[in-house]
PDB file of C-alpha atoms and ligand atoms in Angstrom:
ATOM      1  CA  MET H   1     128.294  53.204 142.128  1.00 82.00           C
ATOM      2  CA  GLU H   2     125.875  52.465 139.369  1.00 88.00           C
ATOM      3  CA  THR H   3     126.299  48.984 137.946  1.00 94.00           C
ATOM      4  CA  MET H   4     125.556  47.754 134.464  1.00 96.00           C
ATOM      5  CA  ALA H   5     122.574  45.887 135.885  1.00 97.00           C
ATOM      6  CA  ASP H   6     121.234  49.230 137.198  1.00 97.00           C
ATOM      7  CA  ARG H   7     121.658  50.834 133.786  1.00 98.00           C
ATOM      8  CA  VAL H   8     119.983  47.966 131.959  1.00 98.00           C
ATOM      9  CA  ARG H   9     117.117  48.129 134.463  1.00 98.00           C
ATOM     10  CA  ARG H  10     116.689  51.848 133.798  1.00 98.00           C
ATOM     11  CA  VAL H  11     116.718  51.306 130.028  1.00 98.00           C
ATOM     12  CA  ARG H  12     114.097  48.573 130.473  1.00 98.00           C
ATOM     13  CA  GLU H  13     111.928  50.937 132.499  1.00 98.00           C
ATOM     14  CA  ASN H  14     112.097  53.565 129.772  1.00 98.00           C
ATOM     15  CA  ILE H  15     111.330  50.915 127.144  1.00 98.00           C
ATOM     16  CA  ALA H  16     108.329  49.721 129.136  1.00 98.00           C
ATOM     17  CA  GLU H  17     106.959  53.216 129.528  1.00 98.00           C
ATOM     18  CA  ALA H  18     107.344  54.019 125.818  1.00 98.00           C
ATOM     19  CA  ALA H  19     105.836  50.669 124.818  1.00 98.00           C
ATOM     20  CA  LEU H  20     102.797  51.134 127.043  1.00 97.00           C
ATOM     21  CA  ARG H  21     102.319  54.656 125.736  1.00 96.00           C
ATOM     22  CA  SER H  22     102.152  53.290 122.212  1.00 94.00           C
ATOM     23  CA  GLY H  23      99.754  50.496 123.121  1.00 96.00           C
ATOM     24  CA  ARG H  24     102.213  47.625 123.230  1.00 97.00           C
ATOM     25  CA  ARG H  25     103.571  45.303 125.856  1.00 97.00           C
ATOM     26  CA  PRO H  26     107.142  45.902 127.103  1.00 97.00           C
ATOM     27  CA  GLU H  27     108.081  42.311 126.157  1.00 97.00           C
ATOM     28  CA  GLU H  28     107.392  43.107 122.522  1.00 97.00           C
ATOM     29  CA  ILE H  29     110.447  45.374 122.375  1.00 98.00           C
ATOM     30  CA  CYS H  30     113.814  43.720 121.765  1.00 98.00           C
ATOM     31  CA  LEU H  31     116.767  45.380 123.492  1.00 98.00           C
ATOM     32  CA  VAL H  32     120.009  44.973 121.545  1.00 98.00           C
ATOM     33  CA  ALA H  33     123.167  46.024 123.389  1.00 98.00           C
ATOM     34  CA  ALA H  34     125.405  47.842 120.877  1.00 98.00           C
ATOM     35  CA  SER H  35     128.787  46.695 122.120  1.00 98.00           C
ATOM     36  CA  LYS H  36     131.346  48.162 119.724  1.00 97.00           C
ATOM     37  CA  THR H  37     134.679  48.867 121.464  1.00 95.00           C
ATOM     38  CA  MET H  38     133.523  47.014 124.606  1.00 97.00           C
ATOM     39  CA  GLY H  39     135.537  44.046 125.830  1.00 97.00           C
ATOM     40  CA  ALA H  40     134.244  40.498 126.155  1.00 97.00           C
ATOM     41  CA  GLU H  41     133.831  40.880 129.925  1.00 97.00           C
ATOM     42  CA  ALA H  42     131.584  43.906 129.561  1.00 97.00           C
ATOM     43  CA  VAL H  43     129.525  42.132 126.902  1.00 98.00           C
ATOM     44  CA  GLN H  44     129.050  39.160 129.214  1.00 98.00           C
ATOM     45  CA  GLU H  45     127.991  41.494 132.017  1.00 98.00           C
ATOM     46  CA  ALA H  46     125.344  43.032 129.741  1.00 98.00           C
ATOM     47  CA  ILE H  47     124.070  39.575 128.816  1.00 98.00           C
ATOM     48  CA  ARG H  48     123.837  38.624 132.478  1.00 98.00           C
ATOM     49  CA  ALA H  49     121.971  41.889 133.094  1.00 98.00           C
ATOM     50  CA  GLY H  50     119.346  40.624 130.686  1.00 97.00           C
ATOM     51  CA  VAL H  51     119.710  42.322 127.295  1.00 98.00           C
ATOM     52  CA  ASP H  52     117.941  40.376 124.523  1.00 98.00           C
ATOM     53  CA  ALA H  53     120.787  40.427 121.988  1.00 98.00           C
ATOM     54  CA  VAL H  54     124.195  41.944 121.304  1.00 98.00           C
ATOM     55  CA  GLY H  55     125.005  44.013 118.205  1.00 98.00           C
ATOM     56  CA  GLU H  56     128.478  44.488 116.733  1.00 98.00           C
ATOM     57  CA  ASN H  57     129.673  46.944 114.088  1.00 97.00           C
ATOM     58  CA  ARG H  58     132.948  45.555 112.881  1.00 97.00           C
ATOM     59  CA  CYS H  59     133.676  42.158 111.498  1.00 96.00           C
ATOM     60  CA  GLN H  60     137.128  41.792 112.920  1.00 96.00           C
ATOM     61  CA  GLU H  61     136.033  42.855 116.374  1.00 97.00           C
ATOM     62  CA  LEU H  62     133.105  40.446 116.196  1.00 98.00           C
ATOM     63  CA  THR H  63     135.371  37.572 115.176  1.00 97.00           C
ATOM     64  CA  GLU H  64     137.818  38.250 117.999  1.00 97.00           C
ATOM     65  CA  LYS H  65     135.153  38.630 120.661  1.00 98.00           C
ATOM     66  CA  LEU H  66     133.270  35.584 119.382  1.00 98.00           C
ATOM     67  CA  ALA H  67     136.435  33.534 119.902  1.00 97.00           C
ATOM     68  CA  GLN H  68     136.629  34.892 123.456  1.00 97.00           C
ATOM     69  CA  GLY H  69     133.109  33.714 124.212  1.00 98.00           C
ATOM     70  CA  ALA H  70     131.771  37.261 124.542  1.00 98.00           C
ATOM     71  CA  TYR H  71     128.344  36.441 123.114  1.00 98.00           C
ATOM     72  CA  ALA H  72     127.568  33.215 124.945  1.00 98.00           C
ATOM     73  CA  GLY H  73     124.000  33.327 126.179  1.00 98.00           C
ATOM     74  CA  ALA H  74     122.546  35.871 123.737  1.00 98.00           C
ATOM     75  CA  PRO H  75     121.819  36.147 120.020  1.00 98.00           C
ATOM     76  CA  LEU H  76     124.436  38.041 118.031  1.00 98.00           C
ATOM     77  CA  HIS H  77     123.486  40.757 115.543  1.00 98.00           C
ATOM     78  CA  PHE H  78     125.615  42.611 113.034  1.00 98.00           C
ATOM     79  CA  ILE H  79     124.663  46.301 112.851  1.00 98.00           C
ATOM     80  CA  GLY H  80     127.661  47.932 111.135  1.00 97.00           C
ATOM     81  CA  HIS H  81     128.550  48.800 107.579  1.00 95.00           C
ATOM     82  CA  LEU H  82     128.561  45.626 105.495  1.00 95.00           C
ATOM     83  CA  GLN H  83     131.319  44.843 103.021  1.00 93.00           C
ATOM     84  CA  GLN H  84     130.998  42.024 100.551  1.00 93.00           C
ATOM     85  CA  ASN H  85     134.472  40.687 101.226  1.00 94.00           C
ATOM     86  CA  LYS H  86     133.638  40.288 104.934  1.00 95.00           C
ATOM     87  CA  LEU H  87     130.435  38.332 104.510  1.00 96.00           C
ATOM     88  CA  LYS H  88     132.177  35.033 105.038  1.00 94.00           C
ATOM     89  CA  TYR H  89     132.853  36.053 108.635  1.00 95.00           C
ATOM     90  CA  LEU H  90     129.251  36.948 109.283  1.00 98.00           C
ATOM     91  CA  VAL H  91     126.891  34.575 107.532  1.00 98.00           C
ATOM     92  CA  GLY H  92     126.109  31.734 109.901  1.00 97.00           C
ATOM     93  CA  LYS H  93     127.847  33.558 112.775  1.00 97.00           C
ATOM     94  CA  ALA H  94     125.435  36.447 113.244  1.00 98.00           C
ATOM     95  CA  ASP H  95     121.891  35.421 114.106  1.00 98.00           C
ATOM     96  CA  LEU H  96     120.623  38.573 112.423  1.00 98.00           C
ATOM     97  CA  ILE H  97     122.441  40.805 109.923  1.00 98.00           C
ATOM     98  CA  GLN H  98     120.672  44.149 110.300  1.00 98.00           C
ATOM     99  CA  SER H  99     122.587  46.238 107.783  1.00 98.00           C
ATOM    100  CA  VAL H 100     121.922  44.708 104.361  1.00 98.00           C
ATOM    101  CA  ASP H 101     121.610  47.484 101.823  1.00 96.00           C
ATOM    102  CA  GLY H 102     121.680  46.171  98.321  1.00 95.00           C
ATOM    103  CA  GLU H 103     120.948  43.489  95.803  1.00 97.00           C
ATOM    104  CA  ALA H 104     124.519  42.250  95.525  1.00 97.00           C
ATOM    105  CA  LEU H 105     124.748  41.727  99.290  1.00 97.00           C
ATOM    106  CA  LEU H 106     121.432  39.871  99.393  1.00 98.00           C
ATOM    107  CA  ARG H 107     122.536  37.531  96.625  1.00 98.00           C
ATOM    108  CA  GLN H 108     125.922  36.890  98.204  1.00 98.00           C
ATOM    109  CA  ILE H 109     124.412  36.188 101.596  1.00 98.00           C
ATOM    110  CA  ASP H 110     122.066  33.723  99.917  1.00 98.00           C
ATOM    111  CA  ARG H 111     124.954  31.912  98.205  1.00 98.00           C
ATOM    112  CA  ARG H 112     127.043  31.811 101.350  1.00 98.00           C
ATOM    113  CA  ALA H 113     124.114  30.573 103.454  1.00 98.00           C
ATOM    114  CA  GLU H 114     123.342  27.910 100.874  1.00 98.00           C
ATOM    115  CA  ALA H 115     126.911  26.642 101.098  1.00 98.00           C
ATOM    116  CA  LEU H 116     126.514  26.410 104.879  1.00 98.00           C
ATOM    117  CA  GLY H 117     123.104  24.782 104.592  1.00 98.00           C
ATOM    118  CA  ILE H 118     121.369  27.496 106.604  1.00 98.00           C
ATOM    119  CA  ARG H 119     118.883  30.303 106.128  1.00 98.00           C
ATOM    120  CA  GLN H 120     120.323  33.665 107.177  1.00 98.00           C
ATOM    121  CA  ALA H 121     118.021  36.170 108.880  1.00 98.00           C
ATOM    122  CA  VAL H 122     118.499  39.754 107.702  1.00 98.00           C
ATOM    123  CA  LEU H 123     117.021  43.236 107.905  1.00 98.00           C
ATOM    124  CA  LEU H 124     117.211  45.823 105.151  1.00 98.00           C
ATOM    125  CA  GLN H 125     118.864  49.042 106.269  1.00 98.00           C
ATOM    126  CA  VAL H 126     117.033  52.093 104.962  1.00 98.00           C
ATOM    127  CA  ASN H 127     118.765  55.412 104.344  1.00 96.00           C
ATOM    128  CA  ILE H 128     115.773  57.296 105.644  1.00 93.00           C
ATOM    129  CA  GLY H 129     117.534  60.669 105.786  1.00 90.00           C
ATOM    130  CA  ARG H 130     118.823  60.224 102.213  1.00 90.00           C
ATOM    131  CA  GLU H 131     122.301  61.098 103.424  1.00 89.00           C
ATOM    132  CA  GLU H 132     125.043  60.656 100.873  1.00 87.00           C
ATOM    133  CA  GLN H 133     127.643  59.398 103.311  1.00 85.00           C
ATOM    134  CA  LYS H 134     125.359  56.842 104.955  1.00 88.00           C
ATOM    135  CA  SER H 135     124.690  53.218 104.122  1.00 90.00           C
ATOM    136  CA  GLY H 136     121.187  52.011 103.501  1.00 95.00           C
ATOM    137  CA  VAL H 137     118.836  51.621 100.580  1.00 96.00           C
ATOM    138  CA  GLU H 138     116.737  54.465  99.278  1.00 96.00           C
ATOM    139  CA  PRO H 139     113.135  54.105 100.440  1.00 96.00           C
ATOM    140  CA  GLU H 140     111.954  53.840  96.802  1.00 96.00           C
ATOM    141  CA  ARG H 141     114.029  50.711  96.287  1.00 96.00           C
ATOM    142  CA  LEU H 142     112.473  48.797  99.162  1.00 97.00           C
ATOM    143  CA  PRO H 143     109.660  47.099  97.228  1.00 97.00           C
ATOM    144  CA  GLU H 144     112.102  45.721  94.674  1.00 97.00           C
ATOM    145  CA  LEU H 145     114.531  44.474  97.337  1.00 98.00           C
ATOM    146  CA  CYS H 146     111.820  42.939  99.514  1.00 98.00           C
ATOM    147  CA  ALA H 147     110.493  41.064  96.504  1.00 97.00           C
ATOM    148  CA  LEU H 148     113.995  39.918  95.581  1.00 98.00           C
ATOM    149  CA  ALA H 149     114.719  38.731  99.146  1.00 98.00           C
ATOM    150  CA  GLY H 150     111.576  36.625  98.969  1.00 97.00           C
ATOM    151  CA  THR H 151     112.971  34.750  95.972  1.00 98.00           C
ATOM    152  CA  LEU H 152     116.237  33.825  97.730  1.00 98.00           C
ATOM    153  CA  PRO H 153     115.695  30.523  99.539  1.00 98.00           C
ATOM    154  CA  HIS H 154     118.576  30.943 101.978  1.00 98.00           C
ATOM    155  CA  VAL H 155     117.726  34.465 103.082  1.00 98.00           C
ATOM    156  CA  ARG H 156     114.942  35.262 105.521  1.00 98.00           C
ATOM    157  CA  LEU H 157     114.033  38.943 105.437  1.00 98.00           C
ATOM    158  CA  GLU H 158     112.568  39.845 108.841  1.00 98.00           C
ATOM    159  CA  GLY H 159     112.207  43.604 108.731  1.00 98.00           C
ATOM    160  CA  LEU H 160     113.797  47.027 108.431  1.00 98.00           C
ATOM    161  CA  MET H 161     116.515  48.959 110.224  1.00 98.00           C
ATOM    162  CA  ALA H 162     117.453  52.648 110.171  1.00 97.00           C
ATOM    163  CA  VAL H 163     119.954  55.093 111.587  1.00 93.00           C
ATOM    164  CA  PRO H 164     118.290  58.495 111.109  1.00 89.00           C
ATOM    165  CA  PRO H 165     120.389  61.631 110.665  1.00 85.00           C
ATOM    166  CA  VAL H 166     121.915  63.094 113.807  1.00 76.00           C
ATOM    167  CA  PHE H 167     119.966  66.218 114.461  1.00 67.00           C
ATOM    168  CA  ASP H 168     118.293  67.939 117.259  1.00 62.00           C
ATOM    169  CA  GLU H 169     116.209  65.334 119.160  1.00 59.00           C
ATOM    170  CA  ARG H 170     112.934  66.644 117.937  1.00 59.00           C
ATOM    171  CA  GLU H 171     113.934  66.571 114.283  1.00 62.00           C
ATOM    172  CA  LYS H 172     114.300  62.810 114.333  1.00 63.00           C
ATOM    173  CA  TYR H 173     110.688  62.118 115.054  1.00 76.00           C
ATOM    174  CA  PRO H 174     109.528  62.633 111.470  1.00 89.00           C
ATOM    175  CA  TYR H 175     112.161  60.104 110.345  1.00 93.00           C
ATOM    176  CA  PHE H 176     110.974  57.566 112.885  1.00 94.00           C
ATOM    177  CA  GLU H 177     107.419  58.074 111.774  1.00 94.00           C
ATOM    178  CA  GLU H 178     108.377  57.837 108.121  1.00 95.00           C
ATOM    179  CA  MET H 179     110.204  54.571 108.854  1.00 97.00           C
ATOM    180  CA  TYR H 180     107.197  53.162 110.648  1.00 97.00           C
ATOM    181  CA  GLN H 181     105.020  54.033 107.669  1.00 97.00           C
ATOM    182  CA  LEU H 182     107.439  52.261 105.309  1.00 97.00           C
ATOM    183  CA  PHE H 183     107.444  49.242 107.607  1.00 98.00           C
ATOM    184  CA  VAL H 184     103.644  49.109 107.644  1.00 98.00           C
ATOM    185  CA  ASP H 185     103.518  49.532 103.856  1.00 97.00           C
ATOM    186  CA  MET H 186     106.027  46.735 103.227  1.00 97.00           C
ATOM    187  CA  ARG H 187     104.252  44.458 105.679  1.00 97.00           C
ATOM    188  CA  ALA H 188     100.912  45.122 103.977  1.00 97.00           C
ATOM    189  CA  LYS H 189     102.346  43.992 100.645  1.00 96.00           C
ATOM    190  CA  LYS H 190     102.802  40.492 102.070  1.00 95.00           C
ATOM    191  CA  TYR H 191     105.807  39.543  99.963  1.00 95.00           C
ATOM    192  CA  ASN H 192     106.116  35.798  99.537  1.00 93.00           C
ATOM    193  CA  ASN H 193     108.621  34.263 101.866  1.00 94.00           C
ATOM    194  CA  VAL H 194     109.211  37.510 103.796  1.00 96.00           C
ATOM    195  CA  CYS H 195     108.156  38.026 107.416  1.00 95.00           C
ATOM    196  CA  MET H 196     108.168  41.768 108.006  1.00 97.00           C
ATOM    197  CA  ASN H 197     108.164  41.668 111.810  1.00 97.00           C
ATOM    198  CA  ILE H 198     111.067  43.765 113.008  1.00 98.00           C
ATOM    199  CA  LEU H 199     111.543  47.523 112.953  1.00 98.00           C
ATOM    200  CA  SER H 200     114.976  48.324 114.376  1.00 98.00           C
ATOM    201  CA  MET H 201     115.567  51.988 115.221  1.00 98.00           C
ATOM    202  CA  GLY H 202     116.486  54.088 118.239  1.00 96.00           C
ATOM    203  CA  MET H 203     119.782  54.450 120.122  1.00 96.00           C
ATOM    204  CA  SER H 204     120.757  55.770 123.580  1.00 96.00           C
ATOM    205  CA  GLY H 205     119.672  59.330 122.842  1.00 92.00           C
ATOM    206  CA  ASP H 206     116.317  58.587 121.313  1.00 93.00           C
ATOM    207  CA  TYR H 207     115.064  55.023 121.860  1.00 96.00           C
ATOM    208  CA  PRO H 208     111.900  56.072 123.743  1.00 96.00           C
ATOM    209  CA  ALA H 209     110.900  58.298 120.801  1.00 94.00           C
ATOM    210  CA  ALA H 210     111.673  55.493 118.342  1.00 96.00           C
ATOM    211  CA  ILE H 211     109.499  53.066 120.307  1.00 97.00           C
ATOM    212  CA  ARG H 212     106.655  55.539 120.530  1.00 96.00           C
ATOM    213  CA  ALA H 213     106.866  55.842 116.737  1.00 95.00           C
ATOM    214  CA  GLY H 214     106.599  52.054 116.350  1.00 97.00           C
ATOM    215  CA  ALA H 215     110.067  50.497 116.720  1.00 98.00           C
ATOM    216  CA  ASN H 216     110.116  47.029 118.264  1.00 98.00           C
ATOM    217  CA  MET H 217     113.898  46.681 118.343  1.00 98.00           C
ATOM    218  CA  VAL H 218     116.280  49.290 119.771  1.00 98.00           C
ATOM    219  CA  ARG H 219     120.083  49.310 119.665  1.00 98.00           C
ATOM    220  CA  VAL H 220     121.486  50.850 122.822  1.00 98.00           C
ATOM    221  CA  GLY H 221     125.199  51.285 123.542  1.00 98.00           C
ATOM    222  CA  THR H 222     126.201  54.219 125.725  1.00 97.00           C
ATOM    223  CA  ALA H 223     123.192  54.007 128.057  1.00 97.00           C
ATOM    224  CA  ILE H 224     124.209  50.432 128.908  1.00 98.00           C
ATOM    225  CA  PHE H 225     128.004  50.410 128.731  1.00 97.00           C
ATOM    226  CA  GLY H 226     128.814  54.059 129.442  1.00 93.00           C
ATOM    227  CA  ALA H 227     130.790  56.282 127.081  1.00 90.00           C
ATOM    228  CA  ARG H 228     133.059  54.613 124.553  1.00 88.00           C
ATOM    229  CA  THR H 229     136.686  55.357 125.271  1.00 82.00           C
ATOM    230  CA  TYR H 230     137.958  55.377 121.717  1.00 68.00           C
ATOM    231  CA  PRO H 231     136.151  56.419 118.597  1.00 61.00           C
ATOM    232  CA  PRO H 232     134.445  53.515 116.856  1.00 55.00           C
ATOM    233  CA  THR H 233     135.083  52.910 113.200  1.00 53.00           C
ATOM    234  CA  VAL H 234     131.605  52.111 112.000  1.00 51.00           C
TER     235      VAL H 234
HETATM  236  C1  LIG X 301     126.838  52.501 118.129  1.00 81.34           C
HETATM  237  C2  LIG X 301     125.549  52.189 117.500  1.00 81.34           C
HETATM  238  C3  LIG X 301     124.358  52.211 118.227  1.00 81.34           C
HETATM  239  C4  LIG X 301     124.276  52.607 119.693  1.00 81.34           C
HETATM  240  O1  LIG X 301     124.661  53.931 119.876  1.00 81.34           O
HETATM  241  P1  LIG X 301     124.559  54.624 121.317  1.00 81.34           P
HETATM  242  O2  LIG X 301     124.321  56.045 121.001  1.00 81.34           O
HETATM  243  O3  LIG X 301     125.849  54.377 122.001  1.00 81.34           O
HETATM  244  O4  LIG X 301     123.422  53.993 122.022  1.00 81.34           O
HETATM  245  C5  LIG X 301     123.196  51.846 117.559  1.00 81.34           C
HETATM  246  N1  LIG X 301     123.194  51.491 116.262  1.00 81.34           N
HETATM  247  C6  LIG X 301     124.312  51.482 115.532  1.00 81.34           C
HETATM  248  C7  LIG X 301     124.237  51.097 114.097  1.00 81.34           C
HETATM  249  C8  LIG X 301     125.517  51.831 116.122  1.00 81.34           C
HETATM  250  O5  LIG X 301     126.627  51.835 115.376  1.00 81.34           O
END
């Protein structure tokens, strides 16, 4: 039977191939295990199998699994929809909050981090498909939000994240490429106090394509843990 270690190894092989094809070293790509609905044991198994970080979608689930020691040994990311009233459970707990999508959230994270005496690392989530039902900032608003993040002393903006529309495989590639272009543009602007280093995109069905387009962080769930047994509430 295929073990989780086998699956992580296969994902790593695919990552390496895609990285080399786009002129980068495999080690430059960060593999985040998207562990929503998975128990603490499974998360620990993924960490032992060598994933670089673990990403959770729901605050309550994160809090429960954190208490169970699920994330020991790996950085913890938050990748789900962010609500202002839940920030207190995340700031200072998550090493990277990937799903920040507005000015109010940035300011609240800054205040919360200041109270804790830390600097919170974040990514801005971009609604690259301009989908009404999806979180994320409109691409046009990125310059303003990057500049704002640079003025907040307790926030460290490290890059961009996206969840492109679910379409036929091939139709996602333009979104990945568009995201990479945005990432390059924002990096070129050299906002004070911002280190635009991370481009987080690509999931089980499309991470090689995302990497070939320029992603250096992928969030992979099903290909590591197997199918989720109950529908996640993202
Ligand atoms: C669940 C999830 C993933 C991983 O999805 P898979 O298709 O299972 O790999 C990646 N990113 C986000 C934001 C998710 O919610």
